[in-house]
mmCIF file of C-alpha atoms in Angstrom:
data_model
loop_
_atom_site.group_PDB
_atom_site.id
_atom_site.type_symbol
_atom_site.label_atom_id
_atom_site.label_comp_id
_atom_site.label_asym_id
_atom_site.label_seq_id
_atom_site.Cartn_x
_atom_site.Cartn_y
_atom_site.Cartn_z
ATOM 1 C CA MET A 1 -41.305 158.944 44.415
ATOM 2 C CA ALA A 2 -43.293 155.793 43.951
ATOM 3 C CA THR A 3 -45.491 155.091 47.294
ATOM 4 C CA HIS A 4 -43.870 151.822 47.919
ATOM 5 C CA GLU A 5 -40.340 153.545 48.263
ATOM 6 C CA ILE A 6 -41.665 155.000 51.657
ATOM 7 C CA ARG A 7 -43.411 152.005 52.902
ATOM 8 C CA PHE A 8 -40.385 151.044 55.440
ATOM 9 C CA GLY A 9 -42.394 148.085 57.203
ATOM 10 C CA ASP A 10 -41.716 149.519 60.921
ATOM 11 C CA ASN A 11 -41.632 152.621 63.012
ATOM 12 C CA ASP A 12 -37.891 152.460 63.967
ATOM 13 C CA ARG A 13 -36.737 152.048 60.921
ATOM 14 C CA LEU A 14 -38.747 154.974 59.539
ATOM 15 C CA ALA A 15 -37.786 157.174 62.824
ATOM 16 C CA ALA A 16 -33.946 156.591 62.030
ATOM 17 C CA LEU A 17 -34.414 157.882 58.209
ATOM 18 C CA VAL A 18 -36.125 160.821 59.554
ATOM 19 C CA ALA A 19 -33.716 161.396 61.959
ATOM 20 C CA HIS A 20 -30.772 161.799 59.206
ATOM 21 C CA LEU A 21 -33.009 163.744 56.654
ATOM 22 C CA VAL A 22 -33.397 166.540 59.742
ATOM 23 C CA ARG A 23 -30.331 166.166 60.505
ATOM 24 C CA ALA A 24 -31.166 165.258 64.131
ATOM 25 C CA ASP A 25 -28.344 165.110 66.691
ATOM 26 C CA ALA A 26 -29.659 161.838 68.370
ATOM 27 C CA LEU A 27 -32.491 159.550 68.020
ATOM 28 C CA VAL A 28 -34.221 158.281 71.006
ATOM 29 C CA LEU A 29 -36.218 154.865 70.279
ATOM 30 C CA LEU A 30 -38.520 153.182 73.160
ATOM 31 C CA SER A 31 -39.231 149.829 73.913
ATOM 32 C CA ASP A 32 -40.935 147.838 76.990
ATOM 33 C CA VAL A 33 -37.655 146.855 78.126
ATOM 34 C CA ASP A 34 -35.442 148.939 79.681
ATOM 35 C CA GLY A 35 -32.451 148.111 77.215
ATOM 36 C CA LEU A 36 -30.479 146.051 75.103
ATOM 37 C CA TYR A 37 -29.473 142.805 76.839
ATOM 38 C CA SER A 38 -26.666 140.353 76.406
ATOM 39 C CA ALA A 39 -29.464 137.596 76.605
ATOM 40 C CA GLU A 40 -32.933 137.082 77.114
ATOM 41 C CA PRO A 41 -34.082 139.695 79.884
ATOM 42 C CA ARG A 42 -35.825 136.506 81.785
ATOM 43 C CA ARG A 43 -32.638 134.730 81.706
ATOM 44 C CA ALA A 44 -30.496 134.548 84.608
ATOM 45 C CA GLY A 45 -27.526 136.213 84.280
ATOM 46 C CA ALA A 46 -29.061 138.577 81.685
ATOM 47 C CA ARG A 47 -27.511 142.543 81.807
ATOM 48 C CA VAL A 48 -28.304 145.601 79.910
ATOM 49 C CA LEU A 49 -25.684 146.720 77.658
ATOM 50 C CA SER A 50 -25.175 150.441 78.354
ATOM 51 C CA GLU A 51 -23.220 151.276 75.303
ATOM 52 C CA VAL A 52 -22.094 149.907 72.192
ATOM 53 C CA HIS A 53 -19.345 151.332 70.213
ATOM 54 C CA SER A 54 -19.137 148.910 67.225
ATOM 55 C CA LEU A 55 -21.695 146.188 65.116
ATOM 56 C CA ASP A 56 -19.442 143.591 66.647
ATOM 57 C CA GLU A 57 -20.035 143.821 70.094
ATOM 58 C CA LEU A 58 -23.733 142.764 68.694
ATOM 59 C CA ALA A 59 -22.254 139.512 67.831
ATOM 60 C CA GLY A 60 -24.534 136.966 69.642
ATOM 61 C CA VAL A 61 -27.249 139.366 71.150
ATOM 62 C CA ARG A 62 -28.564 141.077 67.794
ATOM 63 C CA LEU A 63 -31.863 139.141 67.035
ATOM 64 C CA ARG A 64 -32.740 139.202 71.665
ATOM 65 C CA GLY A 65 -34.302 140.917 73.937
ATOM 66 C CA GLY A 66 -37.728 140.142 73.816
ATOM 67 C CA SER A 67 -40.111 142.021 71.287
ATOM 68 C CA SER A 68 -41.808 145.636 72.042
ATOM 69 C CA GLY A 69 -44.979 146.455 72.777
ATOM 70 C CA VAL A 70 -44.452 150.232 71.571
ATOM 71 C CA GLY A 71 -44.580 150.665 67.909
ATOM 72 C CA THR A 72 -44.520 148.061 65.335
ATOM 73 C CA GLY A 73 -41.476 146.547 65.703
ATOM 74 C CA GLY A 74 -39.355 144.198 68.246
ATOM 75 C CA MET A 75 -35.777 144.385 69.118
ATOM 76 C CA ALA A 76 -34.249 143.407 66.286
ATOM 77 C CA THR A 77 -36.114 146.338 64.151
ATOM 78 C CA LYS A 78 -34.685 148.338 66.922
ATOM 79 C CA ILE A 79 -31.223 147.291 66.340
ATOM 80 C CA GLU A 80 -31.487 148.421 62.752
ATOM 81 C CA ALA A 81 -32.536 151.454 62.957
ATOM 82 C CA ALA A 82 -29.748 151.963 65.842
ATOM 83 C CA THR A 83 -27.469 150.349 62.547
ATOM 84 C CA ILE A 84 -28.698 152.800 59.859
ATOM 85 C CA ALA A 85 -28.504 155.811 62.660
ATOM 86 C CA THR A 86 -25.132 155.591 64.133
ATOM 87 C CA SER A 87 -23.766 154.426 60.637
ATOM 88 C CA SER A 88 -24.495 158.407 59.516
ATOM 89 C CA GLY A 89 -23.215 160.237 62.612
ATOM 90 C CA ILE A 90 -26.419 159.982 64.991
ATOM 91 C CA PRO A 91 -25.984 158.544 68.282
ATOM 92 C CA VAL A 92 -29.024 156.437 69.619
ATOM 93 C CA LEU A 93 -30.807 155.937 72.732
ATOM 94 C CA LEU A 94 -32.484 152.530 73.794
ATOM 95 C CA ALA A 95 -34.833 152.784 76.188
ATOM 96 C CA ALA A 96 -38.047 151.672 77.689
ATOM 97 C CA ALA A 97 -40.941 154.095 77.511
ATOM 98 C CA THR A 98 -41.383 154.104 81.206
ATOM 99 C CA SER A 99 -38.203 155.523 82.626
ATOM 100 C CA VAL A 100 -37.018 157.928 79.395
ATOM 101 C CA GLY A 101 -36.523 160.206 81.517
ATOM 102 C CA ASP A 102 -34.007 158.197 84.035
ATOM 103 C CA ALA A 103 -32.353 157.358 80.376
ATOM 104 C CA LEU A 104 -31.885 160.658 79.192
ATOM 105 C CA GLU A 105 -29.635 160.975 82.292
ATOM 106 C CA GLY A 106 -27.585 157.870 81.669
ATOM 107 C CA ARG A 107 -29.355 155.943 84.548
ATOM 108 C CA ASN A 108 -30.526 153.158 81.917
ATOM 109 C CA GLY A 109 -31.112 152.490 78.518
ATOM 110 C CA THR A 110 -28.427 151.537 76.048
ATOM 111 C CA ALA A 111 -26.083 154.051 74.309
ATOM 112 C CA PHE A 112 -25.341 153.282 70.314
ATOM 113 C CA HIS A 113 -22.369 155.850 69.353
ATOM 114 C CA PRO A 114 -22.168 157.184 66.231
ATOM 115 C CA THR A 115 -19.751 154.591 63.695
ATOM 116 C CA ALA A 116 -19.156 156.667 61.301
ATOM 117 C CA ASP A 117 -19.760 160.791 59.905
ATOM 118 C CA ARG A 118 -22.918 161.926 58.717
ATOM 119 C CA THR A 119 -23.722 160.765 55.229
ATOM 120 C CA ALA A 120 -25.028 162.549 51.928
ATOM 121 C CA SER A 121 -28.370 162.352 51.628
ATOM 122 C CA ARG A 122 -28.707 161.379 48.528
ATOM 123 C CA LEU A 123 -26.292 158.205 49.278
ATOM 124 C CA PHE A 124 -28.244 157.624 52.674
ATOM 125 C CA TRP A 125 -31.129 157.192 50.701
ATOM 126 C CA LEU A 126 -30.170 154.691 47.812
ATOM 127 C CA GLN A 127 -28.687 153.017 50.602
ATOM 128 C CA HIS A 128 -31.257 152.668 53.360
ATOM 129 C CA ALA A 129 -34.122 153.703 51.072
ATOM 130 C CA THR A 130 -34.226 152.265 48.021
ATOM 131 C CA LYS A 131 -35.960 149.097 46.419
ATOM 132 C CA PRO A 132 -33.353 147.381 43.876
ATOM 133 C CA ARG A 133 -34.918 147.286 40.633
ATOM 134 C CA GLY A 134 -32.097 144.802 39.255
ATOM 135 C CA ARG A 135 -28.923 142.356 39.738
ATOM 136 C CA LEU A 136 -25.742 143.052 37.646
ATOM 137 C CA ILE A 137 -22.809 140.097 38.059
ATOM 138 C CA LEU A 138 -19.522 141.989 38.751
ATOM 139 C CA ASP A 139 -16.065 139.929 37.672
ATOM 140 C CA ALA A 140 -13.221 139.749 40.414
ATOM 141 C CA GLY A 141 -11.360 142.494 38.745
ATOM 142 C CA ALA A 142 -14.630 144.947 38.601
ATOM 143 C CA VAL A 143 -15.358 144.202 42.433
ATOM 144 C CA THR A 144 -11.812 145.209 43.062
ATOM 145 C CA ALA A 145 -12.187 148.659 41.760
ATOM 146 C CA VAL A 146 -15.312 149.430 42.711
ATOM 147 C CA VAL A 147 -14.679 148.217 46.761
ATOM 148 C CA MET A 148 -10.777 148.909 46.902
ATOM 149 C CA ARG A 149 -10.185 151.885 44.230
ATOM 150 C CA ARG A 150 -13.780 153.479 44.737
ATOM 151 C CA ALA A 151 -13.926 153.251 40.538
ATOM 152 C CA SER A 152 -17.017 153.698 38.204
ATOM 153 C CA LEU A 153 -18.045 150.480 36.990
ATOM 154 C CA LEU A 154 -17.590 150.098 33.317
ATOM 155 C CA PRO A 155 -19.372 147.548 30.834
ATOM 156 C CA ALA A 156 -15.950 145.366 30.863
ATOM 157 C CA GLY A 157 -16.683 144.092 34.255
ATOM 158 C CA ILE A 158 -20.447 142.876 34.295
ATOM 159 C CA VAL A 159 -20.705 139.392 33.218
ATOM 160 C CA GLU A 160 -24.621 138.998 33.431
ATOM 161 C CA VAL A 161 -27.879 141.458 33.823
ATOM 162 C CA SER A 162 -30.952 140.249 35.614
ATOM 163 C CA GLY A 163 -33.691 142.790 36.294
ATOM 164 C CA ASP A 164 -36.220 144.525 34.380
ATOM 165 C CA PHE A 165 -34.895 148.268 35.079
ATOM 166 C CA GLU A 166 -34.679 151.904 33.511
ATOM 167 C CA SER A 167 -31.411 154.468 33.855
ATOM 168 C CA GLY A 168 -31.531 155.701 36.856
ATOM 169 C CA ASP A 169 -33.071 152.890 38.764
ATOM 170 C CA PRO A 170 -31.324 151.544 41.788
ATOM 171 C CA VAL A 171 -29.678 148.017 41.263
ATOM 172 C CA GLU A 172 -27.375 145.473 43.482
ATOM 173 C CA LEU A 173 -23.749 144.762 42.343
ATOM 174 C CA LEU A 174 -22.686 141.215 43.124
ATOM 175 C CA GLY A 175 -19.410 140.082 43.712
ATOM 176 C CA PRO A 176 -18.934 136.010 41.565
ATOM 177 C CA ASP A 177 -19.824 134.523 44.668
ATOM 178 C CA GLY A 178 -23.016 135.944 44.506
ATOM 179 C CA ALA A 179 -22.124 138.299 47.501
ATOM 180 C CA VAL A 180 -23.905 142.047 47.403
ATOM 181 C CA VAL A 181 -20.981 144.332 47.284
ATOM 182 C CA GLY A 182 -22.954 147.615 46.542
ATOM 183 C CA ARG A 183 -25.609 149.457 45.514
ATOM 184 C CA GLY A 184 -25.768 151.916 42.590
ATOM 185 C CA LEU A 185 -27.571 154.217 40.224
ATOM 186 C CA VAL A 186 -27.253 152.534 36.639
ATOM 187 C CA SER A 187 -27.122 154.442 33.519
ATOM 188 C CA TYR A 188 -28.890 152.089 31.171
ATOM 189 C CA ASP A 189 -31.873 150.583 30.686
ATOM 190 C CA SER A 190 -31.961 146.812 31.063
ATOM 191 C CA ALA A 191 -32.397 145.781 27.437
ATOM 192 C CA ASP A 192 -29.343 147.437 26.258
ATOM 193 C CA LEU A 193 -26.874 146.526 28.605
ATOM 194 C CA PRO A 194 -26.511 142.968 27.686
ATOM 195 C CA ALA A 195 -25.040 144.022 24.281
ATOM 196 C CA LEU A 196 -22.495 145.697 25.987
ATOM 197 C CA LEU A 197 -21.260 142.952 28.522
ATOM 198 C CA GLY A 198 -17.460 142.794 28.447
ATOM 199 C CA HIS A 199 -16.555 145.234 25.767
ATOM 200 C CA LYS A 200 -14.191 148.388 27.066
ATOM 201 C CA THR A 201 -15.852 151.360 26.932
ATOM 202 C CA ARG A 202 -13.714 152.831 23.924
ATOM 203 C CA ASP A 203 -14.920 150.066 21.490
ATOM 204 C CA LEU A 204 -18.552 151.319 21.778
ATOM 205 C CA PRO A 205 -20.512 153.196 19.403
ATOM 206 C CA ALA A 206 -20.187 157.261 21.045
ATOM 207 C CA GLU A 207 -23.626 156.802 22.621
ATOM 208 C CA TYR A 208 -22.621 153.957 25.023
ATOM 209 C CA ARG A 209 -19.290 155.259 26.183
ATOM 210 C CA ARG A 210 -20.091 156.369 29.615
ATOM 211 C CA GLU A 211 -20.119 154.467 33.203
ATOM 212 C CA VAL A 212 -22.778 151.459 33.935
ATOM 213 C CA VAL A 213 -22.858 152.788 37.489
ATOM 214 C CA HIS A 214 -20.681 156.104 38.607
ATOM 215 C CA ARG A 215 -18.982 155.794 41.469
ATOM 216 C CA ASP A 216 -20.905 159.072 42.639
ATOM 217 C CA ASP A 217 -23.890 157.360 42.342
ATOM 218 C CA LEU A 218 -22.890 153.794 44.221
ATOM 219 C CA VAL A 219 -22.501 152.976 47.918
ATOM 220 C CA LEU A 220 -20.593 150.103 49.088
ATOM 221 C CA LEU A 221 -22.649 147.301 51.269
#
């Protein structure tokens, strides 16, 4: 694996990825504040959120709570790390380094509950630890097939290709509005794809009658 794939930029994100890799029972993130606050900790009325069951509960507080002197990440990166871990079935405790014992006994800190079951390591890596090498713009029908029916992506549903990539590289899948809907491992080189766009698989030469991104190599974002 190329070295840029393991340069994640902060210790919190790396901790979440390792927690999944080793199938940890839980992840503890240490900060210089005693949990995730509803507003800046120094503001009057700010309170610690003792539990988070859904990311929807973090609307308005996601980037608040001060910066951490522990490790390299601030509160925003700790929330990102908690999101990564809980989305793969791992509970997370955010606590102050000076009172982690109390937090482990439930007396302070913020507990993030799992939001999904554990995912396959290969798809987890694809979603959280890869850098897309290109983009595929899909038409509306292809977006529906990929997102709603969990179908593979075929050449007929692609309207535009950008980037320089090879077969097996990760690419982003975008809808007609430019919104990213998924990420997958492409089965064609970028130089070969433009000539295939819009064509049904059965109309292509035999060596090109395959999915552009197989559903088993695709994660929705």
